[in-house]
Coordinates of C-alpha atoms in Angstrom, one line a residue:
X1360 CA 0.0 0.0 0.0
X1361 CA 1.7 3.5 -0.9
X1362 CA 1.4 6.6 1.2
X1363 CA -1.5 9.0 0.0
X1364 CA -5.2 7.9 0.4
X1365 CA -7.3 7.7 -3.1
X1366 CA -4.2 9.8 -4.4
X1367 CA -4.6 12.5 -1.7
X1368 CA -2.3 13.6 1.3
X1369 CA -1.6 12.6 4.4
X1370 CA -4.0 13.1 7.3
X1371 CA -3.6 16.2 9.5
X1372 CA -1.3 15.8 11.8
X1373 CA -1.2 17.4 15.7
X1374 CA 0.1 20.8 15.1
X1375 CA 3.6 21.1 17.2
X1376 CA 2.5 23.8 20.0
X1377 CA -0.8 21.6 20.4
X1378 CA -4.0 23.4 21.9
X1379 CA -3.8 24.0 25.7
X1380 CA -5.2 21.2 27.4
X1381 CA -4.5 18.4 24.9
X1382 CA -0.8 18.3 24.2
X1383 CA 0.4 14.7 23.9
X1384 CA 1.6 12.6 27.4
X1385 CA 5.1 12.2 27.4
X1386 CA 5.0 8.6 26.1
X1387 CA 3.1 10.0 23.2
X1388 CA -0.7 8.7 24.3
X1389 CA -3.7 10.1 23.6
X1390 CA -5.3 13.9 24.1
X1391 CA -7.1 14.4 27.4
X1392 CA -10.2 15.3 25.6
X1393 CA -9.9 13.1 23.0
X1394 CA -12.5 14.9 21.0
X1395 CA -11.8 18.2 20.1
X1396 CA -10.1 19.7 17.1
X1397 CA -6.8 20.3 18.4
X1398 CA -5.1 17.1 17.0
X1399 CA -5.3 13.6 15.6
X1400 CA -8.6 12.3 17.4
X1401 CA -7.9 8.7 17.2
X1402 CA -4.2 7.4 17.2
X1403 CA -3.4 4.1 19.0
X1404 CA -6.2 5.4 21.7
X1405 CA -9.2 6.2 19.9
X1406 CA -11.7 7.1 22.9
X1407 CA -9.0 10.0 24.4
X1408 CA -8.4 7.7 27.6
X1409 CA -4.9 5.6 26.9
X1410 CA -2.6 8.5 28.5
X1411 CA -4.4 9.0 31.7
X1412 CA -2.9 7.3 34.9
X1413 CA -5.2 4.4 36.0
X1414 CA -6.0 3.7 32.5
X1415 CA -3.5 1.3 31.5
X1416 CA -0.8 3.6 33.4
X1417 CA 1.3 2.2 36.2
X1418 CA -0.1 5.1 38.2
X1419 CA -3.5 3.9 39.1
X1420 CA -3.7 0.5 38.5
X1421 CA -5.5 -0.2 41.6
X1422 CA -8.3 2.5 41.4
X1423 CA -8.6 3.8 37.8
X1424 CA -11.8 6.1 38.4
X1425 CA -9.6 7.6 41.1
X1426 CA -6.9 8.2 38.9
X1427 CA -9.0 9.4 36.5
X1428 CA -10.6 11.9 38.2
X1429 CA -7.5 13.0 40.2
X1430 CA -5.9 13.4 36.6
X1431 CA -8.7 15.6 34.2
X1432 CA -9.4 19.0 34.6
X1433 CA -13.2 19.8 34.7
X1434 CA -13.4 20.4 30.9
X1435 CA -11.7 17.4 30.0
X1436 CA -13.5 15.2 32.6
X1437 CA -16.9 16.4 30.9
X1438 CA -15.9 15.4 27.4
X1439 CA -14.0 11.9 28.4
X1440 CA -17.5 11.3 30.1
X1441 CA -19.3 12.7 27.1
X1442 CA -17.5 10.3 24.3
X1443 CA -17.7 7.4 26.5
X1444 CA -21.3 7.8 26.5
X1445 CA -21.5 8.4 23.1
X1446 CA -20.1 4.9 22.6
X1447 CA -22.1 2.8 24.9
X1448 CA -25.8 4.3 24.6
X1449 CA -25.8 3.7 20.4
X1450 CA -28.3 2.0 19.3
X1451 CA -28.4 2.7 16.0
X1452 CA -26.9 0.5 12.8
X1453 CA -23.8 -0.6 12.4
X1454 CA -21.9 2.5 11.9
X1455 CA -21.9 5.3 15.0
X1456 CA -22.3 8.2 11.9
X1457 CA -23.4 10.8 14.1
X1458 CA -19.5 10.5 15.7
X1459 CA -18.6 9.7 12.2
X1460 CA -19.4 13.4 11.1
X1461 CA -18.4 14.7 14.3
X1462 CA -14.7 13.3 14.4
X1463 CA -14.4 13.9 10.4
X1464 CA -15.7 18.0 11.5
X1465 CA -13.3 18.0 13.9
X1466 CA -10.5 16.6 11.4
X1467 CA -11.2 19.3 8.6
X1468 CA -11.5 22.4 11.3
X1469 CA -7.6 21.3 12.6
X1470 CA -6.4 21.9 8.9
X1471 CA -4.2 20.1 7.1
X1472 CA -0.8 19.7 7.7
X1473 CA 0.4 22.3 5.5
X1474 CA -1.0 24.8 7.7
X1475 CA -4.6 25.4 5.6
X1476 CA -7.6 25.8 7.2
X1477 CA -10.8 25.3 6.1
X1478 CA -13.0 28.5 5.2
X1479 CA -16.9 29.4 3.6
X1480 CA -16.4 30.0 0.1
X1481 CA -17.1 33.7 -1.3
X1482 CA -19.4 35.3 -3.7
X1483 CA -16.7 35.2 -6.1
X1484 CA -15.3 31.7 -6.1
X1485 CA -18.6 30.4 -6.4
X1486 CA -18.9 32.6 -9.8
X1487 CA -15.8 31.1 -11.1
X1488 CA -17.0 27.5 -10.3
X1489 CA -20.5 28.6 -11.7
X1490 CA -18.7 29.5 -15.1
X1491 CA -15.9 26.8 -15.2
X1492 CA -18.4 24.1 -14.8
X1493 CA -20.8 25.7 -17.5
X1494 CA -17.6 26.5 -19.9
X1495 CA -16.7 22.4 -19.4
X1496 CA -20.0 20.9 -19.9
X1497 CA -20.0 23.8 -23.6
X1498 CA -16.8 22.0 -24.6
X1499 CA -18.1 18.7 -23.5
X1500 CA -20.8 18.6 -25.7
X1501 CA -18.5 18.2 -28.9
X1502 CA -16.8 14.7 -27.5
X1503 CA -19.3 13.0 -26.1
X1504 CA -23.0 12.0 -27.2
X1505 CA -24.2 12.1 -23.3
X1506 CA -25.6 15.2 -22.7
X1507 CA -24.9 17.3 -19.5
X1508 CA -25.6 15.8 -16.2
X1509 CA -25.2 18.7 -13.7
X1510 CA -28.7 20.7 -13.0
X1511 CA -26.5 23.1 -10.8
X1512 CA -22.5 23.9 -9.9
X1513 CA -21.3 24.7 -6.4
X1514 CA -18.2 25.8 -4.7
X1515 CA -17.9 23.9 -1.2
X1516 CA -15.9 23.9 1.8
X1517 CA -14.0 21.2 3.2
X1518 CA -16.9 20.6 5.7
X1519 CA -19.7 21.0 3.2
X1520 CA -18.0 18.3 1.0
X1521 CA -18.3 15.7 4.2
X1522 CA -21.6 16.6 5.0
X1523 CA -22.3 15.7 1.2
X1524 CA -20.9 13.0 0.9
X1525 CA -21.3 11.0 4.0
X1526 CA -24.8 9.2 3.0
X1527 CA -23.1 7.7 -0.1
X1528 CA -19.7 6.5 2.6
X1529 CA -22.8 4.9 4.9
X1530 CA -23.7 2.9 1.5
X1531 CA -20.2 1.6 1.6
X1532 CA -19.3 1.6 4.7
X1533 CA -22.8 0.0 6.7
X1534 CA -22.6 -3.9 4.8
X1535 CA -19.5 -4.3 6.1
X1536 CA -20.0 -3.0 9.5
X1537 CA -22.8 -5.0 9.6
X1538 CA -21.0 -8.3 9.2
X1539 CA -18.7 -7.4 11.9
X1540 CA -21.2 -6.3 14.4
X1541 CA -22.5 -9.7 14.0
X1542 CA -19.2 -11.6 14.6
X1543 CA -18.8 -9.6 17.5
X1544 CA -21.9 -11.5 19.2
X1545 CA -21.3 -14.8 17.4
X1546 CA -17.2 -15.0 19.2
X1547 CA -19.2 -16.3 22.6
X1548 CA -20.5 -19.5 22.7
X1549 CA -24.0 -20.3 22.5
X1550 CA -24.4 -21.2 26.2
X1551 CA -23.1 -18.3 27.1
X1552 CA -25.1 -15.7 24.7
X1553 CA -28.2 -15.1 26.5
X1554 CA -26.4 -14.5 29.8
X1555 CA -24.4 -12.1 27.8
X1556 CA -26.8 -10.1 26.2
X1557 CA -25.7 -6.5 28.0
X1558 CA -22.1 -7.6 26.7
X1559 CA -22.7 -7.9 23.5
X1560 CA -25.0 -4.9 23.5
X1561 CA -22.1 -2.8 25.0
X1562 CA -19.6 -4.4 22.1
X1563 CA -21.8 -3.5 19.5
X1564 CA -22.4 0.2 20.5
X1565 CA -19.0 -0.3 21.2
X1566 CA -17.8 -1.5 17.7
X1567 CA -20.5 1.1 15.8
X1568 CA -18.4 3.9 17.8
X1569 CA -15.1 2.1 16.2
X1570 CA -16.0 2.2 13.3
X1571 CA -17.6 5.4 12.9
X1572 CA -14.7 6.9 14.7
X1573 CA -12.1 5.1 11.7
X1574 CA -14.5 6.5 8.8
X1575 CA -14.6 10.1 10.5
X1576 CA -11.0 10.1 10.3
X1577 CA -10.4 8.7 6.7
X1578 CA -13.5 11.4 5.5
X1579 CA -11.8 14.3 7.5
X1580 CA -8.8 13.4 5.8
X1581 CA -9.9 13.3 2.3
X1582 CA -11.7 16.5 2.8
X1583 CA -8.7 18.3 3.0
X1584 CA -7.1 17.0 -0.7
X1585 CA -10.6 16.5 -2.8
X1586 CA -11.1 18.4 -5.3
X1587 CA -14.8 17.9 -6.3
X1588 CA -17.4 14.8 -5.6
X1589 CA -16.1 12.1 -7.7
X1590 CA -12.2 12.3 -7.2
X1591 CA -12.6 7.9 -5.7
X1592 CA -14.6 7.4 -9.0
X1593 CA -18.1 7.0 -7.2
X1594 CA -21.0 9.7 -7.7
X1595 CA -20.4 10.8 -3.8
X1596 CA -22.6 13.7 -3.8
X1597 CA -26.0 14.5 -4.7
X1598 CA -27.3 13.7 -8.4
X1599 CA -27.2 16.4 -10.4
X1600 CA -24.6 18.7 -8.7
X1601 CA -21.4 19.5 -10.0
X1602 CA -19.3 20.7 -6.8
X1603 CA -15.5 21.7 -6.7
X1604 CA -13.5 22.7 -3.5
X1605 CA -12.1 25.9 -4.3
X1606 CA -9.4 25.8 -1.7
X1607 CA -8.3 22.3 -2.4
X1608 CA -8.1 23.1 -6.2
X1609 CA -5.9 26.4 -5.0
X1610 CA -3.8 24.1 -2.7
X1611 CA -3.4 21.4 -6.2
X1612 CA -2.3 24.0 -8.3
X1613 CA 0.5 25.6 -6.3
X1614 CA 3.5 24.1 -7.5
X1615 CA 2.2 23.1 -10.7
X1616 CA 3.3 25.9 -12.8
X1617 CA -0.4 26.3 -14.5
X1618 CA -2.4 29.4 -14.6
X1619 CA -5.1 28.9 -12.0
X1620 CA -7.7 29.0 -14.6
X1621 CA -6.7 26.3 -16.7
X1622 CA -6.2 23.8 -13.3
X1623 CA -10.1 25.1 -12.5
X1624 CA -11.4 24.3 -16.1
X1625 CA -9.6 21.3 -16.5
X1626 CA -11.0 19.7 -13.2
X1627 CA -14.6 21.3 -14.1
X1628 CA -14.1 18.8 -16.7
X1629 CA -13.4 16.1 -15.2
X1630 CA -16.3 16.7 -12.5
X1631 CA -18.5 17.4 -15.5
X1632 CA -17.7 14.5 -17.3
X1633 CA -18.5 12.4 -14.5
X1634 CA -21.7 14.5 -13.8
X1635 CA -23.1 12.7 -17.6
X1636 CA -21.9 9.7 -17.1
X1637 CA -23.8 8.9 -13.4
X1638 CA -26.8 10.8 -15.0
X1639 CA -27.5 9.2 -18.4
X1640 CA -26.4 5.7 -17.4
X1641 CA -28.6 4.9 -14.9
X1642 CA -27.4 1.5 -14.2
X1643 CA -24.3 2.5 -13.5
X1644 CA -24.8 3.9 -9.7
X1645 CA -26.3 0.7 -8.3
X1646 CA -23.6 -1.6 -10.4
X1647 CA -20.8 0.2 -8.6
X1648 CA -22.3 0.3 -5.6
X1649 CA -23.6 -3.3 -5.9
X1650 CA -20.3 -4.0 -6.9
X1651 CA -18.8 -3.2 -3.1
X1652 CA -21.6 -4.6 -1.7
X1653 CA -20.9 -8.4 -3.3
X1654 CA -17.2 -7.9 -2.3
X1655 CA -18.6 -7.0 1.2
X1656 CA -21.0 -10.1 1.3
X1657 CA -17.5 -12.5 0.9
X1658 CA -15.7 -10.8 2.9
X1659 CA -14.7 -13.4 5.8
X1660 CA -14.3 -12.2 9.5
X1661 CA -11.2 -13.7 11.2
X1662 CA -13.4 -14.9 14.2
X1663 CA -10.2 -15.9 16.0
X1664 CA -8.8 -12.8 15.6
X1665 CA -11.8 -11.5 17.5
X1666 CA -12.2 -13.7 20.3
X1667 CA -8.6 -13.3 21.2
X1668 CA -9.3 -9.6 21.4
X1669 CA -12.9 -10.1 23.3
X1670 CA -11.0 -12.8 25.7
X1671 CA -8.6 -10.4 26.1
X1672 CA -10.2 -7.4 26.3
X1673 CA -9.6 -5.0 29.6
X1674 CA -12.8 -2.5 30.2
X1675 CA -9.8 -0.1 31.2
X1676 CA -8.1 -0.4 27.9
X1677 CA -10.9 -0.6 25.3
X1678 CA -9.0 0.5 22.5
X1679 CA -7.5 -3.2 22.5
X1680 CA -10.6 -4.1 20.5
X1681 CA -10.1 -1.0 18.1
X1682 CA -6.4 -2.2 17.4
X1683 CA -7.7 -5.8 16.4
X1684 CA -9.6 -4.0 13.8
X1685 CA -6.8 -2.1 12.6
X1686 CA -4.8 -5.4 12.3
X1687 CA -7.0 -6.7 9.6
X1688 CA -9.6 -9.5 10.5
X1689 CA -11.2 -9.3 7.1
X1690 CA -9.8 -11.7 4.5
X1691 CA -11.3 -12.3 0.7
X1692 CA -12.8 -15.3 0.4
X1693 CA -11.5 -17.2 -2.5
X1694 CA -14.3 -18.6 -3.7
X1695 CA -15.2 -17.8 -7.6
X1696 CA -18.2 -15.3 -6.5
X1697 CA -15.8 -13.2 -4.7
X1698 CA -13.0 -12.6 -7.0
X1699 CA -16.0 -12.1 -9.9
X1700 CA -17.0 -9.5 -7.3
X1701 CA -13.5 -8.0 -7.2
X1702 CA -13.0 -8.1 -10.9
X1703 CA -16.4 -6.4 -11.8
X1704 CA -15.5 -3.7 -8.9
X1705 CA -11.9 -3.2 -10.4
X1706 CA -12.7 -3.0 -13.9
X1707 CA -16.2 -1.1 -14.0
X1708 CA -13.9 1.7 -11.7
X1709 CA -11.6 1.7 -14.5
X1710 CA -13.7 2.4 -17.1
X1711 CA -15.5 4.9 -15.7
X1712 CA -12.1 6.7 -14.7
X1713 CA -10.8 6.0 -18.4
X1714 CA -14.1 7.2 -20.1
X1715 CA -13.1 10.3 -18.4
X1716 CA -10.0 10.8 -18.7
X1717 CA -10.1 10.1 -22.7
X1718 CA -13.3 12.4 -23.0
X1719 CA -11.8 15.6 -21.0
X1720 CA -8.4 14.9 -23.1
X1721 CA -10.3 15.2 -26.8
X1722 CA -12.3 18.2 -25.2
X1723 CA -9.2 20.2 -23.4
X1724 CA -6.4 19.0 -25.2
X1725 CA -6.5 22.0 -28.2
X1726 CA -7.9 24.5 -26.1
X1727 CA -5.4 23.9 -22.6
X1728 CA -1.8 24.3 -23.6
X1729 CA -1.3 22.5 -19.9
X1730 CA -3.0 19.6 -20.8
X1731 CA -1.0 16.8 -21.1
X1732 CA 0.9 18.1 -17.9
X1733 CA -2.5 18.0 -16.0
X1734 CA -3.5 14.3 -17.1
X1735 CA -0.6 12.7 -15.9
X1736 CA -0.5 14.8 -12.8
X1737 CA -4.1 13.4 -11.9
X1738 CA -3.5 9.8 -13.6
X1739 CA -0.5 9.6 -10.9
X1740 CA -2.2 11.3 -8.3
X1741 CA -5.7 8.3 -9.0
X1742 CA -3.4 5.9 -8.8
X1743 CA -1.4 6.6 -5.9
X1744 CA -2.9 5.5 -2.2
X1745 CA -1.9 5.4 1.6
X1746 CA -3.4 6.4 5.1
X1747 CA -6.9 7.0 4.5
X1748 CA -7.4 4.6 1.3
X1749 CA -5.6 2.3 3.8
X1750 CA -7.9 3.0 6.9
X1751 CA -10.8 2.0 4.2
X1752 CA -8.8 -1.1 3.1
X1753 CA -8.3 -2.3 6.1
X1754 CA -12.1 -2.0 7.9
X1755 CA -13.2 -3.2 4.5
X1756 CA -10.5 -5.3 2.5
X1757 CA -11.1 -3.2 -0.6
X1758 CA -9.1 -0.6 -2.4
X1759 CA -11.0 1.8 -4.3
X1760 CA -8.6 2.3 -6.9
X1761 CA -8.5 1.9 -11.1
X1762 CA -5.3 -0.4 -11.0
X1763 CA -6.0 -0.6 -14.8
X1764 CA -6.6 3.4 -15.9
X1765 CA -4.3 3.7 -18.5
X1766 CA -5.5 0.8 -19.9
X1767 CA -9.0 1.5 -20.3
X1768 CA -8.2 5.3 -22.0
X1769 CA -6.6 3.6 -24.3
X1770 CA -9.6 1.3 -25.0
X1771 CA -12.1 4.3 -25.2
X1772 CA -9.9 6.2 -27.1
X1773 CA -9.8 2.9 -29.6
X1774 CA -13.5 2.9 -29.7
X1775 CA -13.5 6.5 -30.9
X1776 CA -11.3 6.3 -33.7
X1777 CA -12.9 3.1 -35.0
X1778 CA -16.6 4.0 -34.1
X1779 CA -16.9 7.5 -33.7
X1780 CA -18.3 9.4 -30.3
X1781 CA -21.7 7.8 -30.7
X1782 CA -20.1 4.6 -31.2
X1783 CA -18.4 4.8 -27.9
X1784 CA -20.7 5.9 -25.9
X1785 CA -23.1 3.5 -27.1
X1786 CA -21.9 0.8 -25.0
X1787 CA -22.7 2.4 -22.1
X1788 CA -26.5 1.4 -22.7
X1789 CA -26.5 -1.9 -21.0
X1790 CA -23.7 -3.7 -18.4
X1791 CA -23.3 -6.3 -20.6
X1792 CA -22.0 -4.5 -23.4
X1793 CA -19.2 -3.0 -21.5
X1794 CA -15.5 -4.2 -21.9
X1795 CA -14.3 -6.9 -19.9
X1796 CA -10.9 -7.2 -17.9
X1797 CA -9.6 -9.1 -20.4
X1798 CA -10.9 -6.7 -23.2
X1799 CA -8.0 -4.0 -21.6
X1800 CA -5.4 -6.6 -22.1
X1801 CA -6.3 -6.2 -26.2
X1802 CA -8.0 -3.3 -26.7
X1803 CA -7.2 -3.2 -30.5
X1804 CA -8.9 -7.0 -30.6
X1805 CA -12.4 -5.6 -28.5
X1806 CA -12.8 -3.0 -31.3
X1807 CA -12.3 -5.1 -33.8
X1808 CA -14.5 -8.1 -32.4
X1809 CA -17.3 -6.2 -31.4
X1810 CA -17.6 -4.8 -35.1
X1811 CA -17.7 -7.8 -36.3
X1812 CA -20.6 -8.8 -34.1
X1813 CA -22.7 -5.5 -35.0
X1814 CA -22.3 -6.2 -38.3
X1815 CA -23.9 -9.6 -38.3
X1816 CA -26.6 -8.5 -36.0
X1817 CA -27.3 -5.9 -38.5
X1818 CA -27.1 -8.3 -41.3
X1819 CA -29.5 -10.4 -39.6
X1820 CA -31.8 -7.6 -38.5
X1821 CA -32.1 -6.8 -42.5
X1822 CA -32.9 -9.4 -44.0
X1823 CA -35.3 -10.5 -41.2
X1824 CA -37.1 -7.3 -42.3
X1825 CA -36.7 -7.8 -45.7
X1826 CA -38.1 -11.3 -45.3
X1827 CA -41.6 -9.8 -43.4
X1828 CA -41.9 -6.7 -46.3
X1829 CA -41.9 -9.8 -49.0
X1830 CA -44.3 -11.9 -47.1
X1831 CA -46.8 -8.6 -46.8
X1832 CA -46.4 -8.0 -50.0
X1833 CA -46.9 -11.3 -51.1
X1834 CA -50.4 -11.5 -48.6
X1835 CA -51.7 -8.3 -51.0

């Protein structure tokens, strides 16, 4: 796994002077609040409890509510107390996303590491979203036969774009959480279940917090590096909205060497692009998203995994259980229906990326002297991953990422020359038209096969007709 999540930085760090009252212990634990802004919210303790004497400190072994209280100033006592309630009264699904929003809120207001903080977007960058979007979807409509998919454009903030996007994360996110919440109660045997119903109640609000607490992060982190709602290649935000992050797209371009312009009208593009392709193939949504959800049906919980956590598992440390997650317990199954899962995951994300990539080449490539600079720049930045791709990963086994980009612009690109746009864009009418994974390894042979096949069909479909005008002519 590589270093930057979906292709995006690294998450926000604890800045160095910290925020009085929730500097780091000296053997580098958690904050005392553990839930404000003022750094990384989770770390190896994610409920804000690991660096407090009694709690797993040789301090207060022996009387840990003691310690605890001798230890926290009123402030911080209220919001330990507060958090830890959080987590035990949930009742909800599988997925805590009230904390989820709250921790990835608290992520985006800290900044990113480079020092930028979030802000509301002005009058006047919301006019140059407004005209970028409506400039791309003008040149779009000369390279593609899909006709615009955005009803509106809009400029957000960092925190707009989580509160956006988070419905379409629970989509993801809640099968898989779901699976888990269940192994959590299945680890105890049977005999012991109904005696332990409180238990597993208190591990399941437990595990929802987990989990919502893991997603916070990885969505607070992306916030700060997205650029508009499709940058993991899934329709994230509301149908019919075409939304770009005018401070991320600032923070893109710095060191680019591109006029500011040109990096705004070439993403409006790409967010564009996307915006037809999620509205006028309506299919395509639910296969991606059904897609995920067969990976997340085979995905196999490592049961032992869990019950050495649970058998180990001190109400004084409960960030053990947290770490067990981080470890992994979710393997692939290898079982045919799994890797098909996998497959049609992998390669329907790559043709959506290379559809767009090929179409916002043809459309900016004479009218953008930067390009070819800006294509590979976001080719290598969609195929890079790390911290919060890797947070995803490992809560879900699954890497959102189009291993096989390149290959699939070349195949679209193929399509063009041979069938035209309307050619091309044809095959986006049904799933089963679409190329295959082995189709990328010979684009040149898909093209040329698939004509073939039209052309008898068509043959076939003529002389059919032909056959029915002679027999009504022959009934006169």
């Amino acid at each position: 796994m590589s270093d930057t999540p979906f292709g995006f930085g690294l998450p926000p760090e604890e800045p160095e002077d910290g925020d009085e009252g929730k500097k780091k212990d000296p053997a580098g634990g958690g904050q005392g609040s553990g839930g404000e802004a003022g750094g990384n919210p989770f770390g190896a303790n994610p409920f804000g409890f690991g660096g407090l004497p009694g709690m797993g400190g040789p301090g207060g072994a022996d009387n840990p509510f003691a310690a605890m209280f001798g230890s926290l100033n009123p402030n911080d006592l209220g919001a330990a107390f507060q958090q830890l309630g959080q987590m035990l009264s949930y009742e909800g699904g599988p997925v805590n996303w009230d904390m989820a929003k709250q921790i990835a809120r608290q992520v985006v207001a800290q900044g990113t590491p480079d020092g930028t903080k979030d802000a509301s977007v002005g009058p006047s960058e919301k006019a140059a979203v407004e005209e970028a979007v409506r400039l791309a979807d003008l040149w779009l409509d000369g390279v593609t036969s899909l006709p615009s998919g955005a009803s509106t454009a809009v400029a957000w903030s960092r925190a707009e774009w989580v509160e956006a996007t988070l419905p379409a994360w629970q989509q993801l996110v809640d099968p898989v959480a779901e699976r888990v919440g269940t192994a959590m109660g299945d680890v105890l045997p049977e005999e012991m279940q109904a005696m332990a119903g409180p238990l597993i109640g208190m591990m399941r609000s437990m595990g929802g917090a987990m989990f919502g607490q893991q997603i916070g992060q990885a969505v607070g982190a992306l916030a700060g590096e997205v650029v508009g709602s499709t940058d993991v290649g899934l329709p994230l935000g509301p149908a019919g909205k075409a939304a770009l992050l005018p401070l991320n797209i600032e923070t893109f371009g710095k060191d680019l060497g591109v006029p500011k312009d040109e990096v705004r009208l070439y993403l409006a593009l790409r967010e564009a692009a996307h915006q037809r392709l999620f509205a006028h193939v309506p299919w395509l949504r639910s296969h991606l998203f059904g897609a995920v959800e067969g990976y997340a049906r085979g995905i196999k919980v490592d049961t032992s995994k869990l019950e050495e956590a649970v058998g180990q598992l001190d109400p004084t440390h409960p960030e053990q259980l947290q770490e067990a997650l981080q470890q992994g317990m979710f393997q692939p199954e290898d079982t045919p229906e799994q890797k098909a899962a996998l497959a049609r995951l992998e390669t329907a994300l790559a043709l959506v990326e290379g559809w767009v990539d090929a179409v916002v080449h043809e459309a900016a490539k004479s009218r953008l002297t930067s390009a070819d600079a800006l294509r590979e720049t976001l080719r290598r930045r969609r195929a890079s991953g790390g911290p919060a791709e890797q947070t995803f990963a490992t809560l879900i086994g699954l890497e959102l990422r189009p291993r096989r980009l390149r290959d699939a612009s070349r195949l679209w690109a193929s399509l063009t020359d041979a069938r035209g746009v309307d050619g091309r864009d044809h095959l986006w009418e049904h799933p089963d038209m679409l190329p295959t994974a082995s189709d990328l390894d010979d684009p040149d042979g898909f093209v040329h096969r698939e004509q073939l096949d039209f052309s008898e069909i068509d043959k076939m479909l003529g002389e059919a007709a032909r056959r029915d005008d002679d027999e009504s002519d022959g009934e006169k």
